[in-house]
Amino acid sequence: MLNKIYKNIHIKKSKLFKFLFYLTHIIVLFLIAFLLFLSIPKFFDYKKKVEHVKEYLNKNYNFKLKNFSLIEYNVFPLPNLLLKNVNLELENKPISLSSKEIKIYLKLKDIYNNKAIVSQKIYIDKPSVSLNIDSFKELSKYLIELDKKLSFKHGAIDFLKNNKTLFTIKKLNYSNLGFKKNQFTGNLFNKKFKATIKGKNE
């Protein structure tokens, strides 16, 4: 009787181990397939997509892409198109900026889309802006009315009057999403400051 019980337990354990073995293999195969799915676009020529990038930035952010030095696809931290050494202008506004890097985060289901860029958000690294102080209201209005996700870090804005710098905001961070939505932080006159603007949906 005990021997029969032992055999039944042994059979059940054997079936469980086999199931776990197959399940582990399925998970590993799934992960490999998913990584391949994310990685294959790395080998595409994204120079052919520049017009799509320009159209996306203009339509969604009112940005006019003037020039850049490199465009490439990155898998981490999330699938994104990376543009380096970028110069942008706001369409029909006297506002321009340069940036070391801009990341356009792509939606997973659209990373193979050859007809358009479909993005969740963009991130601008170390933007540098020279802004006539009379145009500050236009910049504020643009950020308030923007309904697409945008964030930037470690930026700098030079406020000008008659082509002379009045003051500079350094280490400027901003995001219109997340916990610190519509919040600016930075250094002004060597002191840290924090400010919040109200979005149109608030």
Coordinates of N, CA, C and O in Angstrom, one line a residue, residues 19-200:
F19 N 6.2 19.2 -16.8 CA 5.4 20.4 -17.1 C 6.2 21.7 -16.9 O 6.3 22.6 -17.8
L20 N 6.9 21.8 -15.8 CA 7.8 22.9 -15.5 C 8.9 23.0 -16.5 O 9.3 24.1 -16.9
F21 N 9.5 21.9 -16.9 CA 10.5 21.9 -17.9 C 10.1 22.5 -19.2 O 10.7 23.3 -19.8
Y22 N 8.9 22.0 -19.7 CA 8.4 22.5 -20.9 C 8.0 24.0 -20.8 O 8.2 24.8 -21.7
L23 N 7.4 24.3 -19.7 CA 7.0 25.7 -19.4 C 8.2 26.6 -19.5 O 8.1 27.7 -20.1
T24 N 9.3 26.2 -18.8 CA 10.5 27.0 -18.9 C 11.0 27.2 -20.3 O 11.4 28.3 -20.7
H25 N 11.0 26.1 -21.1 CA 11.4 26.2 -22.5 C 10.6 27.2 -23.3 O 11.1 28.0 -24.1
I26 N 9.3 27.1 -23.0 CA 8.3 28.0 -23.7 C 8.6 29.5 -23.4 O 8.6 30.3 -24.2
I27 N 8.8 29.7 -22.1 CA 9.1 31.1 -21.6 C 10.4 31.6 -22.2 O 10.5 32.7 -22.7
V28 N 11.5 30.7 -22.3 CA 12.8 31.1 -22.8 C 12.6 31.4 -24.3 O 13.1 32.4 -24.8
L29 N 11.9 30.6 -25.0 CA 11.7 30.8 -26.5 C 10.9 32.1 -26.7 O 11.2 32.8 -27.7
F30 N 9.9 32.3 -25.9 CA 9.1 33.6 -26.0 C 10.0 34.8 -25.8 O 9.9 35.8 -26.5
L31 N 10.9 34.8 -24.8 CA 11.8 35.9 -24.5 C 12.7 36.1 -25.6 O 13.0 37.3 -26.0
I32 N 13.3 35.0 -26.2 CA 14.2 35.1 -27.3 C 13.5 35.8 -28.5 O 14.0 36.7 -29.2
A33 N 12.2 35.3 -28.8 CA 11.4 35.8 -29.9 C 11.1 37.3 -29.7 O 11.2 38.1 -30.6
F34 N 10.8 37.7 -28.4 CA 10.5 39.1 -28.1 C 11.7 40.0 -28.3 O 11.6 41.1 -28.8
L35 N 12.9 39.5 -27.8 CA 14.1 40.3 -28.0 C 14.5 40.4 -29.5 O 14.9 41.5 -29.9
L36 N 14.3 39.4 -30.2 CA 14.5 39.5 -31.7 C 13.5 40.5 -32.3 O 13.9 41.3 -33.2
F37 N 12.3 40.4 -31.9 CA 11.3 41.4 -32.4 C 11.7 42.8 -32.1 O 11.6 43.7 -33.0
L38 N 12.3 43.1 -30.9 CA 12.7 44.4 -30.6 C 14.0 44.8 -31.2 O 14.2 46.0 -31.5
S39 N 14.9 43.8 -31.5 CA 16.2 44.1 -31.9 C 16.4 44.2 -33.5 O 17.3 45.0 -33.9
I40 N 15.6 43.5 -34.2 CA 15.7 43.5 -35.7 C 15.7 44.9 -36.3 O 16.5 45.2 -37.2
P41 N 14.8 45.8 -35.8 CA 14.9 47.2 -36.4 C 16.2 47.9 -36.3 O 16.4 48.9 -36.9
K42 N 17.1 47.4 -35.4 CA 18.4 48.0 -35.2 C 19.2 48.0 -36.5 O 20.0 48.8 -36.7
F43 N 18.8 47.1 -37.4 CA 19.6 46.9 -38.7 C 18.9 47.6 -39.8 O 19.4 47.6 -41.0
F44 N 17.8 48.4 -39.6 CA 17.2 49.1 -40.6 C 17.9 50.4 -40.9 O 18.6 50.9 -40.0
D45 N 17.8 51.0 -42.1 CA 18.4 52.3 -42.4 C 17.3 53.4 -42.1 O 16.4 53.6 -42.9
Y46 N 17.5 54.0 -41.0 CA 16.5 55.0 -40.6 C 16.7 56.4 -41.2 O 15.9 57.3 -41.1
K47 N 17.8 56.5 -42.0 CA 17.9 57.7 -42.8 C 16.8 57.9 -43.8 O 16.4 59.0 -44.2
K48 N 16.2 56.7 -44.2 CA 15.1 56.7 -45.1 C 13.8 57.2 -44.4 O 12.8 57.5 -45.1
K49 N 13.8 57.3 -43.1 CA 12.6 57.6 -42.4 C 12.7 59.1 -41.9 O 11.8 59.5 -41.1
V50 N 13.7 59.8 -42.3 CA 13.8 61.2 -41.8 C 12.6 62.0 -42.2 O 12.1 62.8 -41.3
E51 N 12.0 61.9 -43.3 CA 10.8 62.6 -43.7 C 9.7 62.3 -42.8 O 8.9 63.2 -42.4
H52 N 9.6 61.0 -42.4 CA 8.5 60.6 -41.5 C 8.7 61.3 -40.1 O 7.8 61.7 -39.4
V53 N 10.0 61.3 -39.7 CA 10.4 62.0 -38.4 C 10.0 63.5 -38.4 O 9.4 64.0 -37.5
K54 N 10.3 64.1 -39.5 CA 10.0 65.5 -39.7 C 8.5 65.8 -39.6 O 8.0 66.7 -38.9
E55 N 7.8 64.9 -40.3 CA 6.3 65.1 -40.3 C 5.7 64.8 -38.9 O 4.8 65.6 -38.5
Y56 N 6.3 63.8 -38.2 CA 5.8 63.5 -36.9 C 6.0 64.7 -35.9 O 5.1 65.1 -35.2
L57 N 7.2 65.2 -35.9 CA 7.6 66.3 -35.0 C 6.8 67.6 -35.3 O 6.4 68.3 -34.4
N58 N 6.6 67.8 -36.6 CA 5.8 69.0 -37.0 C 4.3 68.9 -36.7 O 3.7 69.8 -36.1
K59 N 3.8 67.7 -37.0 CA 2.3 67.5 -36.8 C 2.0 67.5 -35.3 O 0.9 68.0 -34.9
N60 N 2.8 66.8 -34.5 CA 2.5 66.6 -33.1 C 3.0 67.6 -32.1 O 2.5 67.8 -31.0
Y61 N 4.2 68.2 -32.5 CA 4.8 69.1 -31.5 C 5.1 70.5 -32.1 O 5.6 71.4 -31.4
N62 N 4.7 70.7 -33.4 CA 4.9 71.9 -34.0 C 6.4 72.3 -34.2 O 6.7 73.5 -34.3
F63 N 7.2 71.3 -34.1 CA 8.7 71.4 -34.3 C 9.1 71.3 -35.8 O 8.6 70.5 -36.5
K64 N 9.9 72.2 -36.2 CA 10.5 72.1 -37.5 C 12.0 71.6 -37.3 O 12.8 72.3 -36.7
L65 N 12.2 70.4 -37.8 CA 13.6 69.9 -37.7 C 14.5 70.5 -38.7 O 14.4 70.3 -39.9
K66 N 15.5 71.3 -38.2 CA 16.4 72.0 -39.1 C 17.6 71.0 -39.5 O 17.8 70.9 -40.7
N67 N 18.2 70.4 -38.6 CA 19.3 69.5 -38.9 C 19.6 68.6 -37.7 O 19.2 68.9 -36.6
F68 N 20.4 67.6 -38.0 CA 20.9 66.6 -37.0 C 22.1 65.9 -37.5 O 22.3 65.9 -38.7
S69 N 22.8 65.2 -36.7 CA 24.0 64.6 -37.1 C 23.9 63.1 -37.3 O 24.6 62.4 -38.0
L70 N 22.9 62.5 -36.6 CA 22.7 61.0 -36.6 C 21.3 60.6 -36.2 O 20.7 61.3 -35.3
I71 N 20.8 59.6 -36.8 CA 19.5 59.0 -36.4 C 19.7 57.5 -36.3 O 20.3 56.9 -37.2
E72 N 19.3 56.9 -35.2 CA 19.4 55.5 -35.1 C 18.3 54.9 -34.1 O 17.7 55.7 -33.4
Y73 N 18.2 53.6 -34.2 CA 17.2 52.9 -33.4 C 17.8 52.3 -32.2 O 18.9 51.7 -32.3
N74 N 17.2 52.5 -31.0 CA 17.8 51.9 -29.8 C 16.6 51.1 -29.1 O 15.5 51.4 -29.1
V75 N 17.1 49.9 -28.5 CA 16.1 49.1 -27.8 C 15.8 49.5 -26.4 O 14.7 49.5 -25.9
F76 N 16.9 50.0 -25.7 CA 16.8 50.3 -24.3 C 16.8 51.8 -24.1 O 17.5 52.5 -24.9
P77 N 16.2 52.3 -23.0 CA 15.4 51.6 -22.0 C 14.1 51.1 -22.5 O 13.5 50.2 -22.0
L78 N 13.6 51.8 -23.6 CA 12.4 51.4 -24.3 C 12.7 51.7 -25.8 O 13.5 52.5 -26.1
P79 N 12.1 50.9 -26.7 CA 12.3 51.2 -28.1 C 12.2 52.7 -28.5 O 11.1 53.3 -28.2
N80 N 13.2 53.2 -29.1 CA 13.2 54.7 -29.4 C 14.0 55.0 -30.6 O 15.0 54.2 -31.0
L81 N 13.7 56.1 -31.3 CA 14.6 56.7 -32.3 C 15.4 57.7 -31.7 O 14.8 58.7 -31.0
L82 N 16.7 57.7 -31.8 CA 17.6 58.6 -31.2 C 18.1 59.6 -32.3 O 18.7 59.1 -33.3
L83 N 18.0 60.9 -32.1 CA 18.6 61.9 -33.0 C 19.6 62.6 -32.2 O 19.4 63.0 -31.0
K84 N 20.8 62.8 -32.8 CA 21.9 63.5 -32.1 C 22.2 64.8 -32.7 O 22.1 65.0 -33.9
N85 N 22.6 65.7 -31.8 CA 23.0 67.1 -32.2 C 21.9 67.7 -33.1 O 22.1 68.0 -34.3
V86 N 20.8 68.0 -32.5 CA 19.6 68.4 -33.2 C 19.4 69.9 -33.0 O 19.6 70.5 -32.0
N87 N 18.9 70.5 -34.1 CA 18.4 71.9 -34.1 C 17.0 71.9 -34.5 O 16.6 71.4 -35.6
L88 N 16.1 72.6 -33.7 CA 14.7 72.6 -33.9 C 14.2 74.1 -33.9 O 14.8 74.9 -33.2
E89 N 13.1 74.4 -34.6 CA 12.4 75.6 -34.4 C 11.0 75.4 -34.2 O 10.4 74.4 -34.7
L90 N 10.3 76.2 -33.4 CA 8.9 76.1 -33.3 C 8.3 76.8 -34.5 O 8.6 78.0 -34.8
E91 N 7.4 76.1 -35.2 CA 6.8 76.6 -36.4 C 6.0 77.9 -36.1 O 5.2 78.1 -35.2
N92 N 6.4 79.0 -36.9 CA 5.7 80.3 -36.9 C 5.9 81.0 -35.5 O 5.1 81.8 -35.1
K93 N 7.0 80.6 -34.8 CA 7.3 81.3 -33.5 C 8.8 81.6 -33.5 O 9.6 80.8 -34.0
P94 N 9.2 82.7 -32.9 CA 10.6 83.1 -32.9 C 11.4 82.3 -31.8 O 12.1 82.9 -30.9
I95 N 11.2 81.0 -31.7 CA 11.8 80.2 -30.7 C 12.5 79.0 -31.3 O 11.9 78.3 -32.1
S96 N 13.8 78.8 -31.0 CA 14.6 77.7 -31.6 C 15.4 77.1 -30.4 O 15.6 77.7 -29.4
L97 N 15.7 75.9 -30.6 CA 16.5 75.2 -29.6 C 17.5 74.2 -30.2 O 17.3 73.7 -31.3
S98 N 18.6 73.9 -29.5 CA 19.5 72.8 -29.9 C 19.6 71.8 -28.8 O 19.3 72.2 -27.6
S99 N 19.9 70.6 -29.1 CA 19.9 69.5 -28.1 C 20.9 68.5 -28.5 O 21.1 68.2 -29.7
K100 N 21.6 68.0 -27.5 CA 22.5 66.9 -27.7 C 21.9 65.6 -28.2 O 22.4 65.0 -29.1
E101 N 20.7 65.3 -27.6 CA 20.0 64.1 -28.0 C 18.5 64.3 -27.9 O 18.0 65.0 -27.0
I102 N 17.7 63.8 -28.8 CA 16.3 63.7 -28.7 C 15.9 62.2 -28.9 O 16.3 61.6 -29.9
K103 N 15.1 61.7 -28.0 CA 14.6 60.4 -28.1 C 13.1 60.4 -28.4 O 12.3 61.0 -27.7
I104 N 12.7 59.7 -29.5 CA 11.3 59.5 -29.8 C 10.9 58.1 -29.4 O 11.3 57.2 -30.1
Y105 N 10.1 58.0 -28.4 CA 9.8 56.6 -27.9 C 8.6 56.1 -28.7 O 7.6 56.7 -28.8
L106 N 8.9 54.9 -29.3 CA 7.9 54.3 -30.2 C 7.0 53.3 -29.5 O 7.3 52.7 -28.5
K107 N 5.8 53.2 -30.0 CA 4.8 52.2 -29.6 C 5.3 50.8 -30.1 O 5.7 50.7 -31.3
L108 N 5.2 49.8 -29.2 CA 5.7 48.5 -29.6 C 5.1 48.0 -30.9 O 5.8 47.4 -31.8
K109 N 3.8 48.1 -31.0 CA 3.1 47.6 -32.2 C 3.4 48.3 -33.5 O 3.0 47.8 -34.6
D110 N 4.1 49.4 -33.4 CA 4.4 50.2 -34.6 C 5.9 50.4 -34.9 O 6.3 51.2 -35.7
I111 N 6.7 49.6 -34.3 CA 8.2 49.8 -34.5 C 8.6 49.3 -35.9 O 9.6 49.6 -36.4
Y112 N 7.7 48.5 -36.6 CA 7.9 48.1 -38.0 C 7.1 48.9 -39.0 O 7.0 48.6 -40.1
N113 N 6.5 50.0 -38.5 CA 5.6 50.8 -39.4 C 6.5 51.6 -40.3 O 7.3 52.4 -39.9
N114 N 6.4 51.4 -41.6 CA 7.2 52.0 -42.6 C 6.5 53.3 -43.2 O 7.1 54.0 -44.1
K115 N 5.3 53.6 -42.8 CA 4.6 54.7 -43.4 C 4.5 55.9 -42.5 O 4.3 57.0 -43.0
A116 N 4.8 55.7 -41.2 CA 4.7 56.9 -40.3 C 5.4 56.5 -39.0 O 5.7 55.4 -38.7
I117 N 5.7 57.6 -38.2 CA 6.2 57.4 -36.9 C 5.1 57.5 -35.9 O 4.3 58.5 -35.9
V118 N 4.9 56.5 -35.1 CA 3.9 56.5 -34.0 C 4.6 56.4 -32.7 O 5.3 55.4 -32.4
S119 N 4.5 57.5 -31.9 CA 5.2 57.6 -30.7 C 4.4 57.8 -29.5 O 3.3 58.3 -29.5
Q120 N 4.9 57.4 -28.3 CA 4.3 57.7 -27.0 C 4.7 59.0 -26.4 O 3.9 59.7 -25.8
K121 N 5.9 59.4 -26.6 CA 6.4 60.6 -26.0 C 7.8 60.9 -26.6 O 8.4 60.1 -27.3
I122 N 8.3 62.1 -26.4 CA 9.7 62.5 -26.7 C 10.4 63.0 -25.5 O 9.8 63.6 -24.6
Y123 N 11.7 62.8 -25.5 CA 12.6 63.3 -24.4 C 13.7 64.1 -25.1 O 14.3 63.6 -26.0
I124 N 13.9 65.2 -24.5 CA 15.0 66.1 -25.1 C 16.1 66.2 -24.0 O 15.8 66.6 -22.9
D125 N 17.3 65.9 -24.4 CA 18.4 65.9 -23.4 C 19.2 67.2 -23.6 O 19.7 67.5 -24.7
K126 N 19.5 67.9 -22.5 CA 20.3 69.1 -22.5 C 19.9 70.1 -23.6 O 20.7 70.6 -24.4
P127 N 18.6 70.5 -23.7 CA 18.2 71.5 -24.6 C 18.8 72.9 -24.3 O 18.9 73.2 -23.1
S128 N 19.2 73.6 -25.3 CA 19.7 74.9 -25.1 C 18.9 75.9 -25.9 O 18.7 75.7 -27.1
V129 N 18.3 76.9 -25.2 CA 17.4 77.9 -25.9 C 17.9 79.3 -25.6 O 18.2 79.7 -24.5
S130 N 17.9 80.1 -26.7 CA 18.2 81.5 -26.6 C 16.9 82.2 -26.9 O 16.3 82.1 -28.0
L131 N 16.3 82.9 -25.9 CA 14.9 83.4 -26.1 C 14.8 84.8 -25.7 O 15.2 85.3 -24.7
N132 N 14.3 85.6 -26.7 CA 14.0 87.0 -26.4 C 12.9 87.0 -25.3 O 11.9 86.3 -25.3
I133 N 13.2 87.8 -24.3 CA 12.3 87.8 -23.1 C 10.9 88.2 -23.4 O 9.9 87.7 -22.8
D134 N 10.7 88.9 -24.5 CA 9.3 89.2 -25.0 C 8.6 88.0 -25.5 O 7.3 88.0 -25.7
S135 N 9.3 86.9 -25.8 CA 8.7 85.7 -26.4 C 8.4 84.7 -25.3 O 7.9 83.6 -25.7
F136 N 8.7 85.0 -24.1 CA 8.5 84.0 -23.0 C 7.0 83.6 -22.9 O 6.7 82.4 -22.7
K137 N 6.1 84.5 -23.1 CA 4.6 84.2 -23.1 C 4.3 83.2 -24.2 O 3.4 82.3 -23.9
E138 N 4.9 83.3 -25.3 CA 4.6 82.4 -26.4 C 5.1 81.0 -26.0 O 4.4 80.0 -26.3
L139 N 6.3 80.9 -25.4 CA 6.8 79.6 -25.0 C 5.9 79.0 -23.9 O 5.6 77.8 -24.0
S140 N 5.4 79.8 -22.9 CA 4.5 79.3 -21.9 C 3.2 78.8 -22.5 O 2.7 77.8 -22.1
K141 N 2.7 79.6 -23.5 CA 1.4 79.2 -24.1 C 1.6 77.9 -24.9 O 0.7 77.0 -24.8
Y142 N 2.7 77.7 -25.5 CA 3.0 76.5 -26.3 C 3.0 75.3 -25.3 O 2.3 74.3 -25.6
L143 N 3.7 75.4 -24.2 CA 3.7 74.3 -23.2 C 2.4 74.0 -22.6 O 2.0 72.8 -22.4
I144 N 1.6 75.0 -22.3 CA 0.3 74.9 -21.7 C -0.7 74.2 -22.7 O -1.5 73.3 -22.3
E145 N -0.6 74.5 -24.0 CA -1.5 74.0 -25.0 C -1.1 72.6 -25.5 O -1.9 71.9 -26.2
L146 N 0.2 72.2 -25.3 CA 0.7 71.0 -25.9 C 0.0 69.8 -25.2 O 0.0 69.7 -24.0
D147 N -0.6 68.9 -26.0 CA -1.3 67.8 -25.5 C -0.6 66.5 -25.8 O -1.1 65.4 -25.5
K148 N 0.7 66.6 -26.3 CA 1.5 65.4 -26.5 C 2.6 65.4 -25.4 O 3.0 66.4 -24.9
K149 N 3.0 64.2 -25.1 CA 4.0 64.0 -24.0 C 5.4 64.5 -24.3 O 5.9 64.1 -25.4
L150 N 5.9 65.3 -23.4 CA 7.2 65.9 -23.7 C 7.9 66.1 -22.3 O 7.3 66.4 -21.3
S151 N 9.2 65.7 -22.3 CA 10.0 66.0 -21.1 C 11.4 66.4 -21.6 O 11.9 65.9 -22.6
F152 N 12.1 67.1 -20.7 CA 13.5 67.4 -21.0 C 14.2 67.6 -19.7 O 13.6 67.9 -18.6
K153 N 15.6 67.4 -19.7 CA 16.4 67.5 -18.5 C 17.7 68.2 -18.8 O 18.2 68.2 -19.9
H154 N 18.2 68.9 -17.8 CA 19.5 69.6 -17.8 C 19.6 70.6 -18.9 O 20.6 70.8 -19.6
G155 N 18.5 71.3 -19.1 CA 18.4 72.4 -20.1 C 18.9 73.7 -19.6 O 19.2 73.9 -18.5
A156 N 19.0 74.6 -20.6 CA 19.4 76.0 -20.3 C 18.7 77.0 -21.2 O 18.6 76.7 -22.4
I157 N 18.2 78.0 -20.6 CA 17.5 79.1 -21.4 C 18.2 80.4 -21.1 O 18.3 80.9 -19.9
D158 N 18.7 81.0 -22.1 CA 19.2 82.4 -22.1 C 18.1 83.4 -22.4 O 17.6 83.3 -23.6
F159 N 17.8 84.3 -21.5 CA 16.8 85.3 -21.8 C 17.5 86.5 -22.3 O 18.3 87.1 -21.6
L160 N 17.1 87.0 -23.5 CA 17.8 88.1 -24.1 C 16.9 89.3 -24.2 O 15.7 89.2 -24.2
K161 N 17.6 90.4 -24.3 CA 16.9 91.7 -24.5 C 17.9 92.5 -25.4 O 19.0 92.8 -25.0
N162 N 17.4 92.9 -26.6 CA 18.3 93.6 -27.6 C 19.6 92.8 -27.8 O 20.7 93.4 -27.9
N163 N 19.4 91.5 -28.0 CA 20.5 90.6 -28.3 C 21.6 90.5 -27.1 O 22.7 90.0 -27.4
K164 N 21.2 90.9 -26.0 CA 22.1 90.8 -24.8 C 21.5 89.9 -23.8 O 20.3 90.0 -23.5
T165 N 22.3 89.0 -23.1 CA 21.7 88.1 -22.2 C 21.4 88.8 -20.8 O 22.3 89.4 -20.2
L166 N 20.2 88.8 -20.4 CA 19.8 89.3 -19.1 C 20.0 88.4 -18.0 O 20.6 88.7 -17.0
F167 N 19.6 87.1 -18.2 CA 19.9 86.1 -17.2 C 19.7 84.7 -17.8 O 19.2 84.6 -18.9
T168 N 20.2 83.7 -17.1 CA 20.1 82.3 -17.7 C 19.6 81.4 -16.6 O 20.0 81.4 -15.4
I169 N 18.6 80.5 -17.0 CA 18.2 79.4 -16.2 C 19.0 78.2 -16.5 O 19.0 77.8 -17.7
K170 N 19.6 77.6 -15.6 CA 20.4 76.4 -15.8 C 19.8 75.2 -15.2 O 19.0 75.3 -14.3
K171 N 20.3 74.0 -15.6 CA 19.9 72.7 -15.1 C 18.3 72.6 -15.1 O 17.7 72.1 -14.1
L172 N 17.7 73.1 -16.1 CA 16.3 73.2 -16.2 C 15.7 71.8 -16.6 O 16.0 71.2 -17.6
N173 N 14.7 71.4 -15.8 CA 14.0 70.1 -16.0 C 12.5 70.4 -16.1 O 12.0 71.2 -15.4
Y174 N 11.8 69.6 -17.0 CA 10.4 69.8 -17.2 C 9.8 68.6 -17.8 O 10.4 67.9 -18.6
S175 N 8.5 68.3 -17.4 CA 7.8 67.2 -18.0 C 6.3 67.5 -17.9 O 5.9 68.1 -16.9
N176 N 5.6 67.2 -18.9 CA 4.1 67.3 -18.9 C 3.4 66.0 -18.6 O 2.2 65.8 -19.0
L177 N 4.1 65.1 -18.0 CA 3.5 63.8 -17.7 C 4.1 63.3 -16.3 O 5.1 63.8 -15.9
G178 N 3.5 62.3 -15.7 CA 4.0 61.7 -14.5 C 3.7 62.5 -13.3 O 2.8 63.4 -13.2
F179 N 4.4 62.1 -12.2 CA 4.1 62.7 -10.9 C 4.4 64.2 -10.8 O 3.8 64.9 -10.1
K180 N 5.5 64.6 -11.5 CA 5.8 66.0 -11.5 C 5.4 66.7 -12.8 O 6.0 67.6 -13.4
K181 N 4.1 66.4 -13.2 CA 3.6 67.0 -14.4 C 3.5 68.5 -14.4 O 3.1 69.1 -13.4
N182 N 4.0 69.1 -15.5 CA 4.0 70.6 -15.7 C 4.8 71.3 -14.6 O 4.5 72.5 -14.3
Q183 N 5.8 70.7 -14.1 CA 6.7 71.3 -13.1 C 8.1 71.6 -13.6 O 8.7 70.7 -14.2
F184 N 8.5 72.8 -13.4 CA 9.9 73.2 -13.7 C 10.7 73.1 -12.5 O 10.3 73.6 -11.4
T185 N 12.0 72.7 -12.6 CA 13.0 72.8 -11.6 C 14.3 73.3 -12.3 O 14.5 72.9 -13.4
G186 N 15.1 74.0 -11.6 CA 16.3 74.5 -12.2 C 17.1 75.4 -11.2 O 16.7 75.6 -10.1
N187 N 18.1 76.1 -11.8 CA 18.9 77.0 -11.0 C 18.8 78.4 -11.7 O 19.0 78.5 -12.9
L188 N 18.4 79.4 -10.9 CA 18.3 80.8 -11.3 C 19.1 81.6 -10.3 O 18.8 81.6 -9.1
F189 N 20.1 82.4 -10.8 CA 21.0 83.2 -10.0 C 21.6 82.3 -8.9 O 21.7 82.7 -7.7
N190 N 22.0 81.1 -9.3 CA 22.7 80.2 -8.4 C 21.9 79.7 -7.3 O 22.4 79.2 -6.2
K191 N 20.6 79.8 -7.4 CA 19.6 79.3 -6.4 C 18.6 78.3 -7.1 O 18.2 78.6 -8.2
K192 N 18.3 77.2 -6.4 CA 17.3 76.3 -6.9 C 15.9 76.9 -6.9 O 15.6 77.6 -5.9
F193 N 15.2 76.6 -7.9 CA 13.8 77.1 -7.9 C 12.9 76.0 -8.4 O 13.3 75.0 -9.1
K194 N 11.6 76.1 -8.1 CA 10.6 75.2 -8.6 C 9.3 76.0 -9.0 O 8.9 76.9 -8.2
A195 N 8.8 75.7 -10.1 CA 7.5 76.4 -10.6 C 6.7 75.4 -11.3 O 7.1 74.4 -11.9
T196 N 5.4 75.7 -11.3 CA 4.4 74.8 -12.0 C 3.5 75.6 -12.8 O 3.1 76.7 -12.4
I197 N 3.2 75.1 -14.0 CA 2.3 75.8 -14.9 C 1.1 74.9 -15.0 O 1.1 73.7 -14.9
K198 N -0.1 75.6 -15.2 CA -1.3 74.8 -15.3 C -1.6 74.5 -16.8 O -1.6 75.3 -17.7
G199 N -1.8 73.2 -17.1 CA -2.1 72.7 -18.4 C -3.5 73.0 -18.7 O -4.3 73.3 -17.9
K200 N -3.9 72.9 -20.0 CA -5.2 73.2 -20.4 C -6.3 72.3 -19.9 O -7.5 72.6 -19.9

